[in-house]
mmCIF file of C-alpha atoms in Angstrom:
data_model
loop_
_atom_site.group_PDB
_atom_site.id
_atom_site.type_symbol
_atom_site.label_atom_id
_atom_site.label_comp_id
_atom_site.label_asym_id
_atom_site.label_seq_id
_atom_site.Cartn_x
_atom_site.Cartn_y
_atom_site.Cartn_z
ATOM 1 C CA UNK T 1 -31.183 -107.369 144.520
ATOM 2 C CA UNK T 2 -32.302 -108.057 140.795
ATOM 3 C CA UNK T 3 -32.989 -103.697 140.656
ATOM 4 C CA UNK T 4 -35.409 -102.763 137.859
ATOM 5 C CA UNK T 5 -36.511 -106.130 135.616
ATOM 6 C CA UNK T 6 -38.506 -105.160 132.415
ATOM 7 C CA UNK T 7 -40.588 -107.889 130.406
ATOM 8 C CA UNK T 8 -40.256 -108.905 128.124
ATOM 9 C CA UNK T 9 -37.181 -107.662 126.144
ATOM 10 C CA UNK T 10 -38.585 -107.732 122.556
ATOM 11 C CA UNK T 11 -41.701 -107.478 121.530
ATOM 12 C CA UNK T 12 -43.777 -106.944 117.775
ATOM 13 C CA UNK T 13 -47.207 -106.041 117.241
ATOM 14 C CA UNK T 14 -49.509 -105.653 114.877
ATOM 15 C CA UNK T 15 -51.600 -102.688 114.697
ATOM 16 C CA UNK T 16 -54.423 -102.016 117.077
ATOM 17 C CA UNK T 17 -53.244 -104.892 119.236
ATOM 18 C CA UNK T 18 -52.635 -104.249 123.116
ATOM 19 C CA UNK T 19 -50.015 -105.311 125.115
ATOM 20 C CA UNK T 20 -49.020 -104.316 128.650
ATOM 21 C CA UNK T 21 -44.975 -103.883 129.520
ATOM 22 C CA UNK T 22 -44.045 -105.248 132.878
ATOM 23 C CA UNK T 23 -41.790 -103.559 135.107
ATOM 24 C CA UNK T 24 -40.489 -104.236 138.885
ATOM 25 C CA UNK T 25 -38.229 -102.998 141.195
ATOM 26 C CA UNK T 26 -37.229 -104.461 144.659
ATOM 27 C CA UNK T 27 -35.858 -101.612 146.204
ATOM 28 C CA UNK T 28 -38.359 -99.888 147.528
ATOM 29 C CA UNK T 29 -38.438 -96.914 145.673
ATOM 30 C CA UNK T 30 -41.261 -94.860 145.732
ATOM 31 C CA UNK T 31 -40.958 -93.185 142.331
ATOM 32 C CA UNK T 32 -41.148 -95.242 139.412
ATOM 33 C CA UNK T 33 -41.398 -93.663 135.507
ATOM 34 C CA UNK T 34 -41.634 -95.080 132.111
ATOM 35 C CA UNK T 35 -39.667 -93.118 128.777
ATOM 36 C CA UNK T 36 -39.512 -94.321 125.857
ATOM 37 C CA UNK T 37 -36.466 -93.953 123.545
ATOM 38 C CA UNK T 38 -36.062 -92.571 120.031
ATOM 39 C CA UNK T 39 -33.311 -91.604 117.570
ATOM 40 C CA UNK T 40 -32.632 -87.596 117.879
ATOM 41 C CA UNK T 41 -35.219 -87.251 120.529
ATOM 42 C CA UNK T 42 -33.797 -88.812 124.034
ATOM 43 C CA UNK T 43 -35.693 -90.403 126.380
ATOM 44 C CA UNK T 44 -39.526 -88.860 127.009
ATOM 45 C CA UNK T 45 -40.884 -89.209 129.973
ATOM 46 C CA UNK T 46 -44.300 -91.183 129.470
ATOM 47 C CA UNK T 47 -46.059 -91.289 133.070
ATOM 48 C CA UNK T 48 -44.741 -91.738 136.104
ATOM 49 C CA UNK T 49 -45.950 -92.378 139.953
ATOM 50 C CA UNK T 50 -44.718 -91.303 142.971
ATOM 51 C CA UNK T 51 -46.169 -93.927 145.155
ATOM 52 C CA UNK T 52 -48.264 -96.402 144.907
ATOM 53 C CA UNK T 53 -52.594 -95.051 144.357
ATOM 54 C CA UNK T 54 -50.336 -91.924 142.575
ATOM 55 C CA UNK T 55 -49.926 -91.764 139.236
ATOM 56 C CA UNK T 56 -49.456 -88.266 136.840
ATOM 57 C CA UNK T 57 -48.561 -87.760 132.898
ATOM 58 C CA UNK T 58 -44.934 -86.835 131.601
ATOM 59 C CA UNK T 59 -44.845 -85.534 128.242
ATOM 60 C CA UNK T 60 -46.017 -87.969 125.773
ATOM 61 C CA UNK T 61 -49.066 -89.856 127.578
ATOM 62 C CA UNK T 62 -51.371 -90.193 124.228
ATOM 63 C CA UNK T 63 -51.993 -94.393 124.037
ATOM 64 C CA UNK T 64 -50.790 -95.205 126.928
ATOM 65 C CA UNK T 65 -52.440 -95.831 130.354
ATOM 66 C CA UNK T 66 -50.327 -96.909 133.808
ATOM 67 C CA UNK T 67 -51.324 -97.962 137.370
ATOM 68 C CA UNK T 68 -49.584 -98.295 139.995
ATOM 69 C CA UNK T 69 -51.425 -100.621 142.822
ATOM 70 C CA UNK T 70 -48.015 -102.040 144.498
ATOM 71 C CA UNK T 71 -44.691 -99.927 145.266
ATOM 72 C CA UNK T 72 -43.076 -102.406 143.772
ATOM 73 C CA UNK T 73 -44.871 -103.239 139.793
ATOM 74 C CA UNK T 74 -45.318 -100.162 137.356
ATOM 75 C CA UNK T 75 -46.921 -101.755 134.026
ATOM 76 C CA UNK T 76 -47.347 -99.525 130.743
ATOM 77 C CA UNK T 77 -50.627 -100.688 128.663
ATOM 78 C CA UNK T 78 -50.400 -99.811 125.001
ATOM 79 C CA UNK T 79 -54.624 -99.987 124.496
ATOM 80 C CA UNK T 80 -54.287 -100.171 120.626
ATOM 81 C CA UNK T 81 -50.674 -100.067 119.020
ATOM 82 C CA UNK T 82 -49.776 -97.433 116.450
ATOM 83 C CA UNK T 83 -46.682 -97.491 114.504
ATOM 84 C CA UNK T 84 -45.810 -94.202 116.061
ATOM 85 C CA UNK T 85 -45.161 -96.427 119.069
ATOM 86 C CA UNK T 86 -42.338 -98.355 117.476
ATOM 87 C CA UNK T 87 -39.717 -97.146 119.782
ATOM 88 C CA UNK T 88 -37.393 -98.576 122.727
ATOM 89 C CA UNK T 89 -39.170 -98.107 126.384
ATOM 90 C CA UNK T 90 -37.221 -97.720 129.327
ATOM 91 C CA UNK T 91 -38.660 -98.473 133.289
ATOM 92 C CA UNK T 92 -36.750 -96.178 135.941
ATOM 93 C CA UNK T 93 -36.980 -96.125 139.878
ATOM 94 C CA UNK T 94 -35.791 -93.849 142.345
ATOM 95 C CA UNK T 95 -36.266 -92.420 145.995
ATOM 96 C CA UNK T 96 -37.701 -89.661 145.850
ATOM 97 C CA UNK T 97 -36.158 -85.991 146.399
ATOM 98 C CA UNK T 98 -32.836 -85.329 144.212
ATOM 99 C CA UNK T 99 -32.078 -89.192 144.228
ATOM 100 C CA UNK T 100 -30.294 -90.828 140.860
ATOM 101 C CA UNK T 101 -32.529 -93.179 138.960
ATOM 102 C CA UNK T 102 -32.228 -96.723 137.903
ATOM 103 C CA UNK T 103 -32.860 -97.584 135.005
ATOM 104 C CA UNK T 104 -34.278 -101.232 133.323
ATOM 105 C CA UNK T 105 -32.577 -102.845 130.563
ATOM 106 C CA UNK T 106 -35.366 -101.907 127.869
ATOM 107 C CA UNK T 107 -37.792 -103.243 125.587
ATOM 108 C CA UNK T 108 -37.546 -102.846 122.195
ATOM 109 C CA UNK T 109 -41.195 -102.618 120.676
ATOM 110 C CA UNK T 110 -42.332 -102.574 117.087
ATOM 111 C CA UNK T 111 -45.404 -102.090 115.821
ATOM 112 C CA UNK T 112 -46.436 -103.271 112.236
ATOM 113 C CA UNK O 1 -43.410 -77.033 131.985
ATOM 114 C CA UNK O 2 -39.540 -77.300 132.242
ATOM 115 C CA UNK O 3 -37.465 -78.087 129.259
ATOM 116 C CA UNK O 4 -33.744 -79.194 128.380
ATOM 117 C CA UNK O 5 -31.746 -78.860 125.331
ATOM 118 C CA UNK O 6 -28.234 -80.110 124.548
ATOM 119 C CA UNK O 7 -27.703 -78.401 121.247
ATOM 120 C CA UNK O 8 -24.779 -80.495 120.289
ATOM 121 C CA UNK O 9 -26.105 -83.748 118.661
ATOM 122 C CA UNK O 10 -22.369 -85.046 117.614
ATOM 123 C CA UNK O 11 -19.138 -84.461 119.547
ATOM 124 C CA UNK O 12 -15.670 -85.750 118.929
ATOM 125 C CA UNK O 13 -12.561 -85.770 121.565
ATOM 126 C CA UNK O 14 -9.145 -86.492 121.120
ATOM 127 C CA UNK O 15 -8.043 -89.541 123.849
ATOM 128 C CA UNK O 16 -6.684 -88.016 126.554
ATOM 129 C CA UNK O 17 -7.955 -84.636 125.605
ATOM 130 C CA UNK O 18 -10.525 -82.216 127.341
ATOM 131 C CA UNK O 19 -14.062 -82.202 125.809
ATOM 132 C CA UNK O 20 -17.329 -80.075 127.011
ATOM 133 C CA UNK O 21 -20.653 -81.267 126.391
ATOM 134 C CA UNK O 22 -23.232 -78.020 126.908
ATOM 135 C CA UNK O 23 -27.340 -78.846 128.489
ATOM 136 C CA UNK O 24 -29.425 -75.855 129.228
ATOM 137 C CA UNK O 25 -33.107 -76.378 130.641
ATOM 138 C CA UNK O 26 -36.043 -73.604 131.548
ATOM 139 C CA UNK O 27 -38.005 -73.877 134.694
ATOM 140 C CA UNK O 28 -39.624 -71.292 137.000
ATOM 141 C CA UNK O 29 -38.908 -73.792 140.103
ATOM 142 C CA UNK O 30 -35.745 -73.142 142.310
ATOM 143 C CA UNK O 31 -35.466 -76.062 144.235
ATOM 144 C CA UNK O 32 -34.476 -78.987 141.377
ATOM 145 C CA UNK O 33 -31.570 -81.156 140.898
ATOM 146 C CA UNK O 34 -29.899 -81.564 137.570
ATOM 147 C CA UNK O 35 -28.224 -85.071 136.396
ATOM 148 C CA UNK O 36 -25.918 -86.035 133.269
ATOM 149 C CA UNK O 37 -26.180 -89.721 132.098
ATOM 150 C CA UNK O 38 -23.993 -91.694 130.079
ATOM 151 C CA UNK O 39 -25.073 -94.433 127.528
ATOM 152 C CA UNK O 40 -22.918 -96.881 125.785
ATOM 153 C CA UNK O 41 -23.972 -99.124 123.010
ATOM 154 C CA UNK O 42 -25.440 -101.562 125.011
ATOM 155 C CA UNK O 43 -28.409 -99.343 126.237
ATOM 156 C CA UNK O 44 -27.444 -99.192 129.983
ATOM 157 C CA UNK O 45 -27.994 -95.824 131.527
ATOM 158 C CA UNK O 46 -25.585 -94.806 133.679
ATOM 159 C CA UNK O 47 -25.117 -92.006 136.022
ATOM 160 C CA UNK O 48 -22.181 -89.444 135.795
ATOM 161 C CA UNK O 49 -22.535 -87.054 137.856
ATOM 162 C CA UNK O 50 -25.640 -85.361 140.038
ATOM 163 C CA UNK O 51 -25.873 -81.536 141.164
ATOM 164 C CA UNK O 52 -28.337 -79.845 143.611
ATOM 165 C CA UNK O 53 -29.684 -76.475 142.621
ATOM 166 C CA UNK O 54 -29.086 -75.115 145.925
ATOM 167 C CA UNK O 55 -25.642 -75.594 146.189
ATOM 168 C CA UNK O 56 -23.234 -73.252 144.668
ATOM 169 C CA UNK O 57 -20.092 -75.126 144.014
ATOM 170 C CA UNK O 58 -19.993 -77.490 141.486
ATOM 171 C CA UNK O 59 -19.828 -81.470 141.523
ATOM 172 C CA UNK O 60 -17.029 -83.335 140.359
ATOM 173 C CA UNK O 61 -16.534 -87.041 140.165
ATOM 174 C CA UNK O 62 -13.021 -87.755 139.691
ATOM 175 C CA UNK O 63 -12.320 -86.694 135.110
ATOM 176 C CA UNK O 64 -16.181 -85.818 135.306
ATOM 177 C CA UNK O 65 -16.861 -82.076 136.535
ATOM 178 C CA UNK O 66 -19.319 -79.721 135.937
ATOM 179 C CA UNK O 67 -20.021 -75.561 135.455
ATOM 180 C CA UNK O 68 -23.581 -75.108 136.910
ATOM 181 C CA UNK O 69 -24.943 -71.329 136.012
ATOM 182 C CA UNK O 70 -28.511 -71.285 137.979
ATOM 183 C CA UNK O 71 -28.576 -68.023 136.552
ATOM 184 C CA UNK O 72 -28.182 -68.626 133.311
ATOM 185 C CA UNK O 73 -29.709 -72.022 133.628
ATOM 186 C CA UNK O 74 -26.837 -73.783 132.100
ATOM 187 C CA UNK O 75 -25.311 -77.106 133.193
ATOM 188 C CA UNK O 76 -22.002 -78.019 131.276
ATOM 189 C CA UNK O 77 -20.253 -81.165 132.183
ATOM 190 C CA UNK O 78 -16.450 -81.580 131.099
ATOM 191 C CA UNK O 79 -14.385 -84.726 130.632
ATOM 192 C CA UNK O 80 -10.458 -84.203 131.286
ATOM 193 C CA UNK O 81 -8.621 -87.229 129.866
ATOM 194 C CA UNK O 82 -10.427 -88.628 127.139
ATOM 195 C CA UNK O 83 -10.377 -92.200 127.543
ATOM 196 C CA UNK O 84 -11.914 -94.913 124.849
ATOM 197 C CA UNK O 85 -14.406 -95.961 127.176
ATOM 198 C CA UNK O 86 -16.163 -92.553 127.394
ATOM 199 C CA UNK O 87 -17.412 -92.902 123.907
ATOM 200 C CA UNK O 88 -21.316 -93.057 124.427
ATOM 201 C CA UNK O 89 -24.605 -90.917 124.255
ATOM 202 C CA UNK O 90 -24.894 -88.075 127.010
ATOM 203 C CA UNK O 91 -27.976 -87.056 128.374
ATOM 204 C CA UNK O 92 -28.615 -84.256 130.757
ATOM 205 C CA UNK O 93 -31.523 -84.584 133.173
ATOM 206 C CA UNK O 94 -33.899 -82.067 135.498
ATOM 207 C CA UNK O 95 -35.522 -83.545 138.297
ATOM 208 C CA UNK O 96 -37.946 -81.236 140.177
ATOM 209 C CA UNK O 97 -37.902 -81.111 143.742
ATOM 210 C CA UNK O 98 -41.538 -80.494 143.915
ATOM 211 C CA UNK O 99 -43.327 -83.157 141.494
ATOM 212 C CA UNK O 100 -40.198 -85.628 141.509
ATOM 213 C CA UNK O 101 -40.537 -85.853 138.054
ATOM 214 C CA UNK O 102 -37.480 -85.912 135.902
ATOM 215 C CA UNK O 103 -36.788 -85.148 131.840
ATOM 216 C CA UNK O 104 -34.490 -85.150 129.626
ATOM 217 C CA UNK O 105 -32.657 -83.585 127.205
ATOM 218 C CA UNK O 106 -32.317 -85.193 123.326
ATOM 219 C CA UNK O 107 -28.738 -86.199 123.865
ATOM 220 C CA UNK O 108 -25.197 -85.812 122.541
ATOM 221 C CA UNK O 109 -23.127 -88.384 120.925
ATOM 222 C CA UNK O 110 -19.477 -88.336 122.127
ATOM 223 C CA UNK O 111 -17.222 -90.589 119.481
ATOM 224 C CA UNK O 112 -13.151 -90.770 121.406
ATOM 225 C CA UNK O 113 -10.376 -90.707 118.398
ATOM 226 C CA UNK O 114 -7.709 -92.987 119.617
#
């Protein structure tokens, strides 16, 4: 089992370019999330999906959009970069219920 | 919306000393499930220790324990036995039974003083 792969690991942008983050997971979870990662702040939950046709908001959605058309592929599209997205962005997966997470290595983005 | 805070940023242990890192969260749910992670330097989340609202007694993974409060909504997780390895970033985590979704809190840094 490779668990949750994230591509690519590094990535810098320029403003008001878009880019779209991969992630995968071959374990069949249902629920998948994206956070992203910032000094002082933890990790904040950007959207998740609890199957595939089913996606919903976390807590910082603004310039970002997700689908989710296979259980296994959750990809985060940045539509136009902002500096404010500079930040590290972690893919999770799960079962669902009170199941642990598992989390992606992380991709470091920064945006010029 | 539910919320969690750890309101210790920085926390420093003696090795093989005792060491309590605190998380409190809001919600009006009562079926949830509450989490702490660890993160080392390299970035890897990993996961300490997992307790179910609905249960009363507390979980404990061998040093790793925890006081859950529903009540109070407070989650405290305690290290016994300080070891070098334990130095990392802490993160306590709500999951709700209902939407699945699951936040966290901002984090504390634990540094171990050999």
């Amino acid at each position: 089992n490779a668990g949750v792969t994230q591509t690519p690991k590094f990535q810098v942008l320029k403003t008001g370019q878009s880019m779209t983050l991969q992630c995968a997971q071959d374990m069949n979870h249902e629920y998948m999330s994206w956070y992203r990662q910032d000094p002082g702040m933890g990790l904040r939950l950007i959207h998740y999906s609890v199957g595939a046709g089913i996606t919903d908001q976390g807590e910082v959605p603004n310039g970002y959009n997700v689908s989710r058309s296979t259980t296994e592929d959750f990809p985060l599209r940045l539509l136009s970069a902002a500096p404010s997205q500079t930040s590290v962005y972690f893919c999770a997966s799960s079962y669902l219920r009170g199941n642990e997470q598992f989390f992606g290595p992380g991709t470091r983005l920064t945006v010029l | 919306a539910q919320t969690v805070t750890q309101s210790q940023p920085e926390m420093s242990v003696q090795e093989a000393e005792t060491v309590t890192l605190s998380c409190t969260y809001d919600t009006s749910e009562s079926d949830y499930y509450l989490f702490w992670y660890k993160q080392p330097p390299s970035r890897q989340m990993i996961l300490v220790i997992r307790q179910e609202a609905y249960k009363q007694q507390n979980a404990t993974e061998n040093r790793f324990s925890v006081n859950f409060q529903k009540a109070a909504k407070s989650f405290s997780l305690k290290i016994s036995d300080s070891q070098l390895g334990d130095a990392a970033m802490y993160f306590c985590a709500y999951r709700s039974a209902f939407s699945g979704k699951v936040i966290f809190g901002p984090g504390t840094s634990l540094s171990v003083i050999p």
